């Protein structure tokens, strides 16, 4: 008998709550793009849009075709109603580790990872582009304190800070544990950069298997 993943943790942050997965109206064939922040989420959403619509410039985001499951800006009733109205293959975003989401054997999970240092510097760029100050020690203007915070802050479930080094490692391990399942597909940002055609082909094959 095959053991399947179960939701072990509820990850809660200022604007995120993985308990929302329990209220999600699943549809067979749903595609979940599961990444740490700054690890290729938007890029993978664009690839999925290309596979569905034949173009990659389809608006994603919370108000677009590919919303973020855990984001609390929209009620689950409203999110489910909007997604249930979609007639195409649905594809959604998540930043939760695999132990914080719901697993369905007839869904697809694309898990994308990136070198931790690349994530860190991308986070710094993201923080610098924010109009309002971000309450996160990683965005400290002192580079030494910033890097120290990113490297040493412990992983925790609630409140969850998914931008730390340890959080990224936990995210990776949570998916790696289940990589033997046929609908779990793990990709690396560097491979996508090096040979995008090959990685898109692998995504397409994973897309068809389910």
Coordinates of N, CA and C in Angstrom, one line a residue:
X1 N 0.8 -1.2 0.0 CA 0.0 0.0 0.0 C 0.9 1.2 0.0
X2 N 0.6 2.2 -0.9 CA 1.4 3.4 -1.0 C 1.0 4.4 0.1
X3 N 2.0 4.9 0.8 CA 1.8 6.0 1.7 C 1.8 7.3 1.0
X4 N 0.9 8.2 1.3 CA 0.8 9.5 0.7 C 1.1 10.6 1.8
X5 N 1.6 11.7 1.3 CA 1.9 12.8 2.2 C 0.6 13.3 2.8
X6 N 0.7 13.8 4.1 CA -0.4 14.5 4.7 C 0.0 15.9 5.2
X7 N -0.9 16.7 5.5 CA -0.6 18.1 6.0 C -0.3 18.0 7.5
X8 N 1.0 18.2 7.8 CA 1.5 18.0 9.1 C 1.6 19.3 9.9
X9 N 1.8 20.4 9.1 CA 2.0 21.7 9.8 C 1.1 22.8 9.1
X10 N 0.7 23.7 9.9 CA -0.1 24.9 9.4 C 0.9 26.1 9.5
X11 N 1.3 26.6 8.4 CA 2.3 27.7 8.3 C 1.5 29.0 8.3
X12 N 1.8 29.9 9.2 CA 1.1 31.2 9.3 C 2.1 32.3 9.4
X13 N 1.9 33.3 8.5 CA 2.7 34.5 8.5 C 1.7 35.7 8.5
X14 N 2.2 36.9 8.3 CA 1.4 38.1 8.4 C 0.2 38.0 7.4
X15 N 0.5 37.6 6.2 CA -0.6 37.6 5.1 C -0.7 36.2 4.5
X16 N -0.3 35.2 5.2 CA -0.4 33.8 4.7 C -0.9 32.8 5.7
X17 N -1.6 31.8 5.3 CA -2.1 30.8 6.2 C -2.4 29.5 5.4
X18 N -1.5 28.5 5.7 CA -1.7 27.2 4.9 C -2.9 26.4 5.3
X19 N -3.6 26.8 6.4 CA -4.8 26.1 6.7 C -5.9 26.3 5.6
X20 N -5.7 27.3 4.7 CA -6.6 27.5 3.6 C -6.7 26.3 2.7
X21 N -5.6 25.5 2.6 CA -5.6 24.3 1.8 C -6.8 23.4 2.1
X22 N -7.2 23.4 3.4 CA -8.3 22.5 3.8 C -9.6 22.9 3.3
X23 N -9.7 24.2 2.8 CA -11.0 24.7 2.3 C -10.9 24.8 0.7
X24 N -9.8 24.3 0.1 CA -9.6 24.5 -1.3 C -10.5 23.5 -2.1
X25 N -11.2 23.9 -3.1 CA -12.0 23.0 -3.9 C -11.1 22.4 -5.0
X26 N -10.6 21.3 -4.7 CA -9.7 20.6 -5.7 C -10.4 20.1 -6.9
X27 N -9.7 20.2 -8.0 CA -10.2 19.6 -9.3 C -9.1 18.7 -9.9
X28 N -9.4 17.6 -10.3 CA -8.4 16.7 -10.9 C -7.6 17.4 -12.0
X29 N -6.3 17.2 -12.0 CA -5.5 17.9 -13.0 C -4.9 19.2 -12.5
X30 N -5.3 19.7 -11.3 CA -4.7 20.9 -10.9 C -3.2 20.9 -10.8
X31 N -2.6 22.0 -11.1 CA -1.1 22.1 -11.1 C -0.7 23.1 -10.0
X32 N 0.1 22.6 -9.0 CA 0.6 23.5 -8.0 C 2.1 23.7 -8.1
X33 N 2.4 25.0 -8.2 CA 3.8 25.5 -8.3 C 4.3 25.8 -6.9
X34 N 5.1 25.0 -6.4 CA 5.5 25.1 -5.0 C 7.0 25.4 -4.9
X35 N 7.3 26.6 -4.4 CA 8.6 27.1 -4.4 C 8.9 27.9 -3.1
X36 N 10.1 28.1 -2.7 CA 10.5 29.1 -1.8 C 10.4 30.4 -2.5
X37 N 10.3 31.5 -1.7 CA 10.3 32.9 -2.4 C 11.5 33.1 -3.2
X38 N 11.4 33.8 -4.3 CA 12.5 34.1 -5.2 C 13.3 32.9 -5.8
X39 N 12.5 31.9 -6.0 CA 13.1 30.7 -6.6 C 12.6 30.3 -7.9
X40 N 11.9 31.2 -8.6 CA 11.4 30.8 -10.0 C 9.9 30.7 -10.0
X41 N 9.2 31.2 -9.1 CA 7.8 31.0 -9.0 C 7.1 31.6 -10.3
X42 N 7.3 32.9 -10.5 CA 6.7 33.6 -11.6 C 7.1 33.0 -12.9
X43 N 8.4 32.6 -13.0 CA 8.9 32.0 -14.3 C 8.1 30.7 -14.6
X44 N 8.0 29.9 -13.5 CA 7.3 28.6 -13.7 C 5.8 28.9 -14.0
X45 N 5.2 29.9 -13.4 CA 3.8 30.2 -13.7 C 3.7 30.6 -15.2
X46 N 4.7 31.3 -15.7 CA 4.7 31.7 -17.1 C 4.8 30.5 -18.1
X47 N 5.6 29.5 -17.6 CA 5.7 28.3 -18.4 C 4.4 27.5 -18.4
X48 N 3.8 27.4 -17.3 CA 2.4 26.8 -17.2 C 1.4 27.5 -18.1
X49 N 1.5 28.8 -18.1 CA 0.6 29.6 -18.9 C 0.8 29.3 -20.4
X50 N 2.1 29.2 -20.8 CA 2.4 28.9 -22.1 C 1.8 27.5 -22.5
X51 N 1.9 26.5 -21.6 CA 1.4 25.2 -21.9 C -0.1 25.2 -22.0
X52 N -0.8 26.1 -21.3 CA -2.2 26.1 -21.4 C -2.7 27.0 -22.5
X53 N -2.2 28.2 -22.6 CA -2.7 29.2 -23.5 C -1.9 29.4 -24.7
X54 N -0.7 28.9 -24.8 CA 0.2 29.1 -25.9 C 0.9 30.4 -25.8
X55 N 0.9 31.1 -24.7 CA 1.7 32.3 -24.5 C 1.9 32.4 -23.0
X56 N 3.0 33.1 -22.7 CA 3.4 33.2 -21.3 C 3.1 34.5 -20.6
X57 N 2.5 35.4 -21.3 CA 2.2 36.8 -20.7 C 0.9 36.9 -20.1
X58 N 0.3 35.8 -19.6 CA -1.0 35.8 -19.0 C -0.8 36.3 -17.5
X59 N -1.6 37.2 -17.1 CA -1.5 37.7 -15.7 C -1.7 36.6 -14.7
X60 N -0.8 36.6 -13.8 CA -0.9 35.6 -12.7 C -1.3 36.3 -11.4
X61 N -0.5 36.3 -10.4 CA -0.8 37.1 -9.2 C -2.1 36.7 -8.6
X62 N -2.5 37.4 -7.5 CA -3.7 37.1 -6.7 C -5.0 37.4 -7.5
X63 N -4.9 38.4 -8.4 CA -6.1 38.7 -9.1 C -6.1 38.1 -10.5
X64 N -5.1 37.3 -10.8 CA -5.0 36.7 -12.2 C -5.4 35.3 -12.2
X65 N -4.8 34.6 -13.2 CA -5.2 33.2 -13.5 C -4.6 32.2 -12.5
X66 N -3.5 32.6 -11.9 CA -2.7 31.7 -11.1 C -2.5 32.3 -9.7
X67 N -3.5 32.2 -8.8 CA -3.4 32.9 -7.5 C -2.5 32.1 -6.5
X68 N -2.3 32.7 -5.4 CA -1.4 32.2 -4.3 C -2.4 31.6 -3.3
X69 N -2.4 30.3 -3.1 CA -3.3 29.6 -2.2 C -3.4 30.1 -0.8
X70 N -2.2 30.3 -0.2 CA -2.1 30.7 1.2 C -2.4 32.2 1.4
X71 N -2.4 33.0 0.4 CA -2.5 34.5 0.6 C -3.9 34.8 1.1
X72 N -4.0 35.6 2.2 CA -5.3 35.8 2.9 C -6.0 37.1 2.4
X73 N -5.5 37.8 1.4 CA -6.2 38.9 0.9 C -7.6 38.6 0.4
X74 N -7.8 37.4 -0.1 CA -9.0 37.0 -0.7 C -9.6 35.8 0.1
X75 N -10.9 35.8 0.4 CA -11.5 34.7 1.2 C -11.5 33.5 0.3
X76 N -11.5 32.3 1.0 CA -11.5 31.1 0.3 C -12.7 30.9 -0.5
X77 N -13.9 31.4 0.0 CA -15.1 31.3 -0.8 C -14.9 32.0 -2.2
X78 N -14.4 33.2 -2.1 CA -14.2 34.0 -3.3 C -13.1 33.4 -4.2
X79 N -12.1 32.8 -3.6 CA -11.0 32.2 -4.4 C -11.6 30.9 -5.1
X80 N -12.3 30.1 -4.4 CA -12.9 28.9 -5.0 C -13.9 29.2 -6.1
X81 N -14.7 30.3 -5.9 CA -15.7 30.7 -6.9 C -15.0 31.1 -8.2
X82 N -13.9 31.9 -8.0 CA -13.2 32.4 -9.2 C -12.5 31.2 -9.9
X83 N -11.9 30.3 -9.2 CA -11.2 29.2 -9.8 C -12.2 28.2 -10.4
X84 N -13.3 28.0 -9.8 CA -14.3 27.0 -10.3 C -14.9 27.5 -11.6
X85 N -14.8 28.8 -11.8 CA -15.3 29.4 -13.1 C -14.3 29.2 -14.2
X86 N -13.1 28.9 -13.9 CA -12.1 28.6 -15.0 C -12.3 27.3 -15.7
X87 N -12.3 27.3 -17.0 CA -12.6 26.1 -17.7 C -11.3 25.4 -18.2
X88 N -10.2 26.1 -18.1 CA -8.9 25.6 -18.5 C -8.2 24.8 -17.4
X89 N -7.1 24.2 -17.7 CA -6.3 23.6 -16.7 C -5.9 24.7 -15.6
X90 N -6.1 24.4 -14.4 CA -5.8 25.4 -13.3 C -4.4 25.2 -12.8
X91 N -3.7 26.3 -12.5 CA -2.4 26.3 -12.0 C -2.2 27.3 -10.9
X92 N -1.7 26.9 -9.8 CA -1.7 27.8 -8.6 C -0.3 27.8 -8.0
X93 N -0.1 28.9 -7.2 CA 1.2 29.1 -6.6 C 1.1 28.8 -5.1
X94 N 2.2 28.3 -4.5 CA 2.3 28.1 -3.1 C 3.8 28.3 -2.7
X95 N 4.0 28.9 -1.5 CA 5.3 29.0 -0.9 C 5.4 28.1 0.4
X96 N 4.4 27.2 0.6 CA 4.5 26.4 1.8 C 5.3 25.1 1.5
X97 N 6.0 24.6 2.5 CA 6.7 23.3 2.4 C 5.6 22.2 2.1
X98 N 6.1 21.1 1.7 CA 5.1 20.0 1.3 C 4.3 19.5 2.5
X99 N 4.9 19.7 3.7 CA 4.2 19.2 4.9 C 3.1 20.2 5.4
X100 N 3.0 21.3 4.6 CA 2.0 22.3 4.9 C 0.8 22.4 3.9
X101 N 0.9 21.6 2.8 CA -0.1 21.6 1.8 C -0.9 20.3 1.8
X102 N -2.0 20.2 1.0 CA -2.8 19.0 0.8 C -2.3 18.3 -0.4
X103 N -2.1 17.0 -0.3 CA -1.7 16.2 -1.4 C -2.9 15.5 -2.1
X104 N -3.0 15.6 -3.4 CA -4.0 14.8 -4.1 C -3.2 14.0 -5.2
X105 N -3.5 12.7 -5.3 CA -2.8 11.9 -6.3 C -3.1 12.3 -7.7
X106 N -4.2 13.0 -8.0 CA -4.6 13.4 -9.3 C -4.2 14.8 -9.6
X107 N -3.4 15.4 -8.8 CA -2.9 16.8 -9.1 C -1.4 16.7 -9.4
X108 N -0.8 17.8 -9.9 CA 0.6 17.8 -10.2 C 1.3 18.8 -9.3
X109 N 2.5 18.5 -8.8 CA 3.2 19.4 -8.0 C 4.6 19.7 -8.7
X110 N 4.8 20.9 -9.1 CA 6.1 21.3 -9.6 C 6.8 22.0 -8.5
X111 N 7.9 21.5 -8.0 CA 8.7 22.1 -7.0 C 10.0 22.6 -7.6
X112 N 10.2 23.9 -7.4 CA 11.4 24.5 -8.0 C 12.3 25.1 -6.9
X113 N 13.6 24.8 -7.1 CA 14.6 25.3 -6.1 C 15.7 26.1 -6.7
X114 N 16.4 26.8 -5.9 CA 17.5 27.7 -6.4 C 18.6 27.7 -5.3
X115 N 19.8 28.0 -5.8 CA 20.9 28.1 -4.9 C 20.6 29.1 -3.8
X116 N 20.8 28.7 -2.5 CA 20.5 29.6 -1.4 C 21.0 31.0 -1.5
X117 N 22.3 31.1 -1.9 CA 22.9 32.5 -2.1 C 22.2 33.3 -3.1
X118 N 21.8 32.7 -4.2 CA 21.1 33.4 -5.3 C 19.7 33.9 -4.7
X119 N 19.1 33.0 -3.9 CA 17.8 33.5 -3.3 C 18.1 34.7 -2.4
X120 N 19.1 34.6 -1.6 CA 19.4 35.7 -0.6 C 19.6 37.0 -1.4
X121 N 20.4 37.1 -2.4 CA 20.6 38.3 -3.1 C 19.4 38.8 -3.9
X122 N 18.6 37.8 -4.3 CA 17.3 38.2 -5.0 C 16.3 38.8 -3.9
X123 N 16.4 38.3 -2.7 CA 15.5 38.8 -1.6 C 15.9 40.2 -1.3
X124 N 17.2 40.5 -1.3 CA 17.7 41.9 -1.1 C 17.2 42.8 -2.1
X125 N 17.3 42.4 -3.4 CA 16.7 43.3 -4.5 C 15.3 43.5 -4.3
X126 N 14.5 42.4 -3.9 CA 13.1 42.5 -3.7 C 12.8 43.5 -2.6
X127 N 13.5 43.4 -1.5 CA 13.3 44.3 -0.4 C 13.6 45.8 -0.7
X128 N 14.6 46.0 -1.5 CA 15.0 47.3 -1.9 C 14.0 48.0 -2.8
X129 N 13.2 47.1 -3.5 CA 12.2 47.7 -4.5 C 10.8 47.9 -3.8
X130 N 10.7 47.6 -2.5 CA 9.4 47.8 -1.8 C 9.2 49.3 -1.5
X131 N 8.0 49.7 -1.6 CA 7.7 51.1 -1.3 C 7.7 51.4 0.2
X132 N 7.2 50.4 0.9 CA 7.1 50.5 2.4 C 8.2 49.6 3.0
X133 N 8.7 50.0 4.2 CA 9.7 49.1 4.9 C 9.1 47.7 5.2
X134 N 9.9 46.7 5.0 CA 9.5 45.3 5.3 C 10.1 44.9 6.6
X135 N 9.2 44.4 7.5 CA 9.6 44.0 8.8 C 10.2 42.6 8.8
X136 N 11.4 42.6 8.4 CA 12.2 41.3 8.3 C 13.7 41.7 8.4
X137 N 14.3 41.1 9.4 CA 15.7 41.4 9.7 C 16.7 41.1 8.5
X138 N 16.2 40.3 7.6 CA 17.0 40.0 6.4 C 17.2 41.3 5.5
X139 N 16.2 42.2 5.6 CA 16.3 43.4 4.8 C 17.0 44.5 5.6
X140 N 17.7 44.2 6.6 CA 18.5 45.2 7.4 C 19.5 45.9 6.4
X141 N 19.6 47.2 6.6 CA 20.5 48.0 5.7 C 22.0 47.6 5.9
X142 N 22.3 47.1 7.1 CA 23.6 46.7 7.4 C 23.8 45.3 6.8
X143 N 24.7 45.2 5.8 CA 24.9 43.9 5.1 C 25.3 42.8 6.0
X144 N 26.1 43.0 7.0 CA 26.6 42.0 7.9 C 25.4 41.4 8.7
X145 N 24.6 42.3 9.3 CA 23.4 41.9 10.1 C 22.4 41.2 9.2
X146 N 22.3 41.7 8.0 CA 21.3 41.1 7.0 C 21.7 39.6 6.7
X147 N 23.0 39.4 6.4 CA 23.4 38.1 6.0 C 23.4 37.2 7.2
X148 N 23.7 37.7 8.4 CA 23.7 36.9 9.6 C 22.3 36.5 10.0
X149 N 21.3 37.4 9.8 CA 19.9 37.0 10.0 C 19.5 35.9 9.1
X150 N 19.8 36.1 7.8 CA 19.3 35.1 6.8 C 19.9 33.7 7.1
X151 N 21.2 33.7 7.5 CA 21.9 32.4 7.7 C 21.6 31.8 9.0
X152 N 21.3 32.5 10.1 CA 21.2 31.9 11.4 C 19.8 31.9 12.0
X153 N 18.8 32.6 11.5 CA 17.5 32.6 12.1 C 16.9 31.2 11.9
X154 N 16.3 30.6 13.0 CA 15.9 29.3 13.0 C 14.6 29.1 12.2
X155 N 14.4 28.0 11.6 CA 13.1 27.6 11.0 C 12.0 27.5 12.0
X156 N 10.8 28.1 11.7 CA 9.7 27.9 12.6 C 8.4 27.9 11.8
X157 N 7.4 27.3 12.4 CA 6.1 27.1 11.7 C 5.2 28.3 11.8
X158 N 5.2 28.9 13.0 CA 4.2 30.0 13.3 C 4.8 30.8 14.4
X159 N 5.1 32.1 14.1 CA 5.0 32.7 12.8 C 6.1 32.2 11.8
X160 N 5.7 32.0 10.6 CA 6.7 31.4 9.6 C 7.4 32.5 8.9
X161 N 8.7 32.4 8.8 CA 9.5 33.3 8.0 C 10.2 32.4 6.9
X162 N 9.6 32.4 5.7 CA 10.0 31.5 4.7 C 11.2 32.0 3.8
X163 N 11.8 33.1 4.3 CA 12.9 33.7 3.5 C 14.3 33.3 4.1
X164 N 14.3 32.6 5.2 CA 15.6 32.3 5.8 C 16.3 31.1 5.1
X165 N 17.6 30.9 5.3 CA 18.3 29.8 4.8 C 17.7 28.5 5.3
X166 N 17.5 28.4 6.6 CA 17.0 27.1 7.2 C 15.6 26.8 6.6
X167 N 14.8 27.8 6.4 CA 13.4 27.6 5.9 C 13.5 27.0 4.5
X168 N 14.4 27.5 3.7 CA 14.6 27.0 2.3 C 15.1 25.6 2.3
X169 N 16.0 25.2 3.2 CA 16.4 23.8 3.3 C 15.3 22.9 3.7
X170 N 14.5 23.4 4.7 CA 13.3 22.6 5.1 C 12.3 22.4 3.9
X171 N 12.1 23.4 3.1 CA 11.2 23.3 2.0 C 11.7 22.3 1.0
X172 N 13.0 22.3 0.7 CA 13.6 21.4 -0.2 C 13.5 19.9 0.3
X173 N 13.8 19.7 1.5 CA 13.8 18.3 2.1 C 12.3 17.8 2.1
X174 N 11.4 18.7 2.4 CA 10.0 18.3 2.5 C 9.5 17.7 1.1
X175 N 10.0 18.2 0.0 CA 9.6 17.7 -1.3 C 10.5 16.5 -1.7
X176 N 11.8 16.6 -1.4 CA 12.7 15.5 -1.7 C 12.3 14.2 -1.1
X177 N 11.7 14.2 0.0 CA 11.2 13.0 0.7 C 10.2 12.2 -0.1
X178 N 9.5 12.9 -1.0 CA 8.4 12.3 -1.7 C 8.6 12.3 -3.2
X179 N 9.8 12.4 -3.6 CA 10.2 12.6 -5.0 C 9.8 11.3 -5.8
X180 N 9.6 10.2 -5.1 CA 9.3 8.9 -5.8 C 7.9 8.9 -6.3
X181 N 7.0 9.8 -5.8 CA 5.6 9.8 -6.3 C 5.6 10.3 -7.7
X182 N 4.8 9.7 -8.6 CA 4.8 10.1 -10.0 C 4.3 11.5 -10.3
X183 N 3.6 12.1 -9.4 CA 3.1 13.5 -9.7 C 3.9 14.6 -9.0
X184 N 5.1 14.2 -8.4 CA 6.0 15.2 -7.8 C 7.2 15.4 -8.7
X185 N 7.3 16.6 -9.2 CA 8.4 16.9 -10.1 C 9.3 18.0 -9.6
X186 N 10.6 17.7 -9.4 CA 11.5 18.7 -8.8 C 12.4 19.3 -9.9
X187 N 12.5 20.6 -9.9 CA 13.3 21.3 -10.8 C 14.3 22.2 -10.1
X188 N 15.3 22.6 -10.8 CA 16.3 23.6 -10.2 C 16.4 24.8 -11.2
X189 N 16.5 25.9 -10.5 CA 16.5 27.2 -11.3 C 17.7 27.2 -12.2
X190 N 18.9 26.7 -11.8 CA 20.1 26.7 -12.6 C 19.9 25.9 -13.9
X191 N 19.2 24.7 -13.7 CA 18.9 23.9 -14.9 C 18.0 24.6 -15.9
X192 N 17.0 25.3 -15.3 CA 16.1 26.1 -16.2 C 16.8 27.2 -16.9
X193 N 17.8 27.8 -16.3 CA 18.6 28.8 -16.9 C 19.6 28.2 -18.0
X194 N 20.1 27.1 -17.7 CA 21.1 26.4 -18.5 C 20.5 25.8 -19.8
X195 N 19.3 25.2 -19.6 CA 18.7 24.5 -20.8 C 17.2 24.5 -20.6
X196 N 16.6 25.7 -20.9 CA 15.1 25.9 -20.6 C 14.3 24.9 -21.5
X197 N 14.7 24.7 -22.7 CA 14.0 23.7 -23.6 C 13.8 22.4 -23.0
X198 N 14.9 21.9 -22.4 CA 14.9 20.6 -21.8 C 14.0 20.6 -20.6
X199 N 14.1 21.6 -19.7 CA 13.3 21.6 -18.5 C 11.8 21.8 -18.8
X200 N 11.5 22.5 -19.9 CA 10.1 22.7 -20.3 C 9.6 21.4 -20.8
X201 N 10.4 20.6 -21.5 CA 10.0 19.3 -22.0 C 9.7 18.4 -20.8
X202 N 10.5 18.4 -19.8 CA 10.3 17.6 -18.6 C 9.0 18.0 -17.9
X203 N 8.7 19.3 -17.9 CA 7.5 19.8 -17.3 C 6.3 19.3 -18.1
X204 N 6.4 19.3 -19.4 CA 5.4 18.9 -20.3 C 5.1 17.4 -20.1
X205 N 6.1 16.6 -19.9 CA 5.9 15.2 -19.7 C 5.2 14.9 -18.4
X206 N 5.6 15.7 -17.3 CA 5.0 15.6 -16.1 C 3.5 16.0 -16.1
X207 N 3.3 17.0 -17.0 CA 1.9 17.5 -17.2 C 1.0 16.4 -17.7
X208 N 1.6 15.6 -18.6 CA 0.7 14.6 -19.3 C 0.5 13.4 -18.5
X209 N 1.5 13.0 -17.6 CA 1.4 11.8 -16.9 C 0.2 11.7 -16.0
X210 N -0.1 12.9 -15.4 CA -1.2 12.9 -14.4 C -2.6 12.7 -15.0

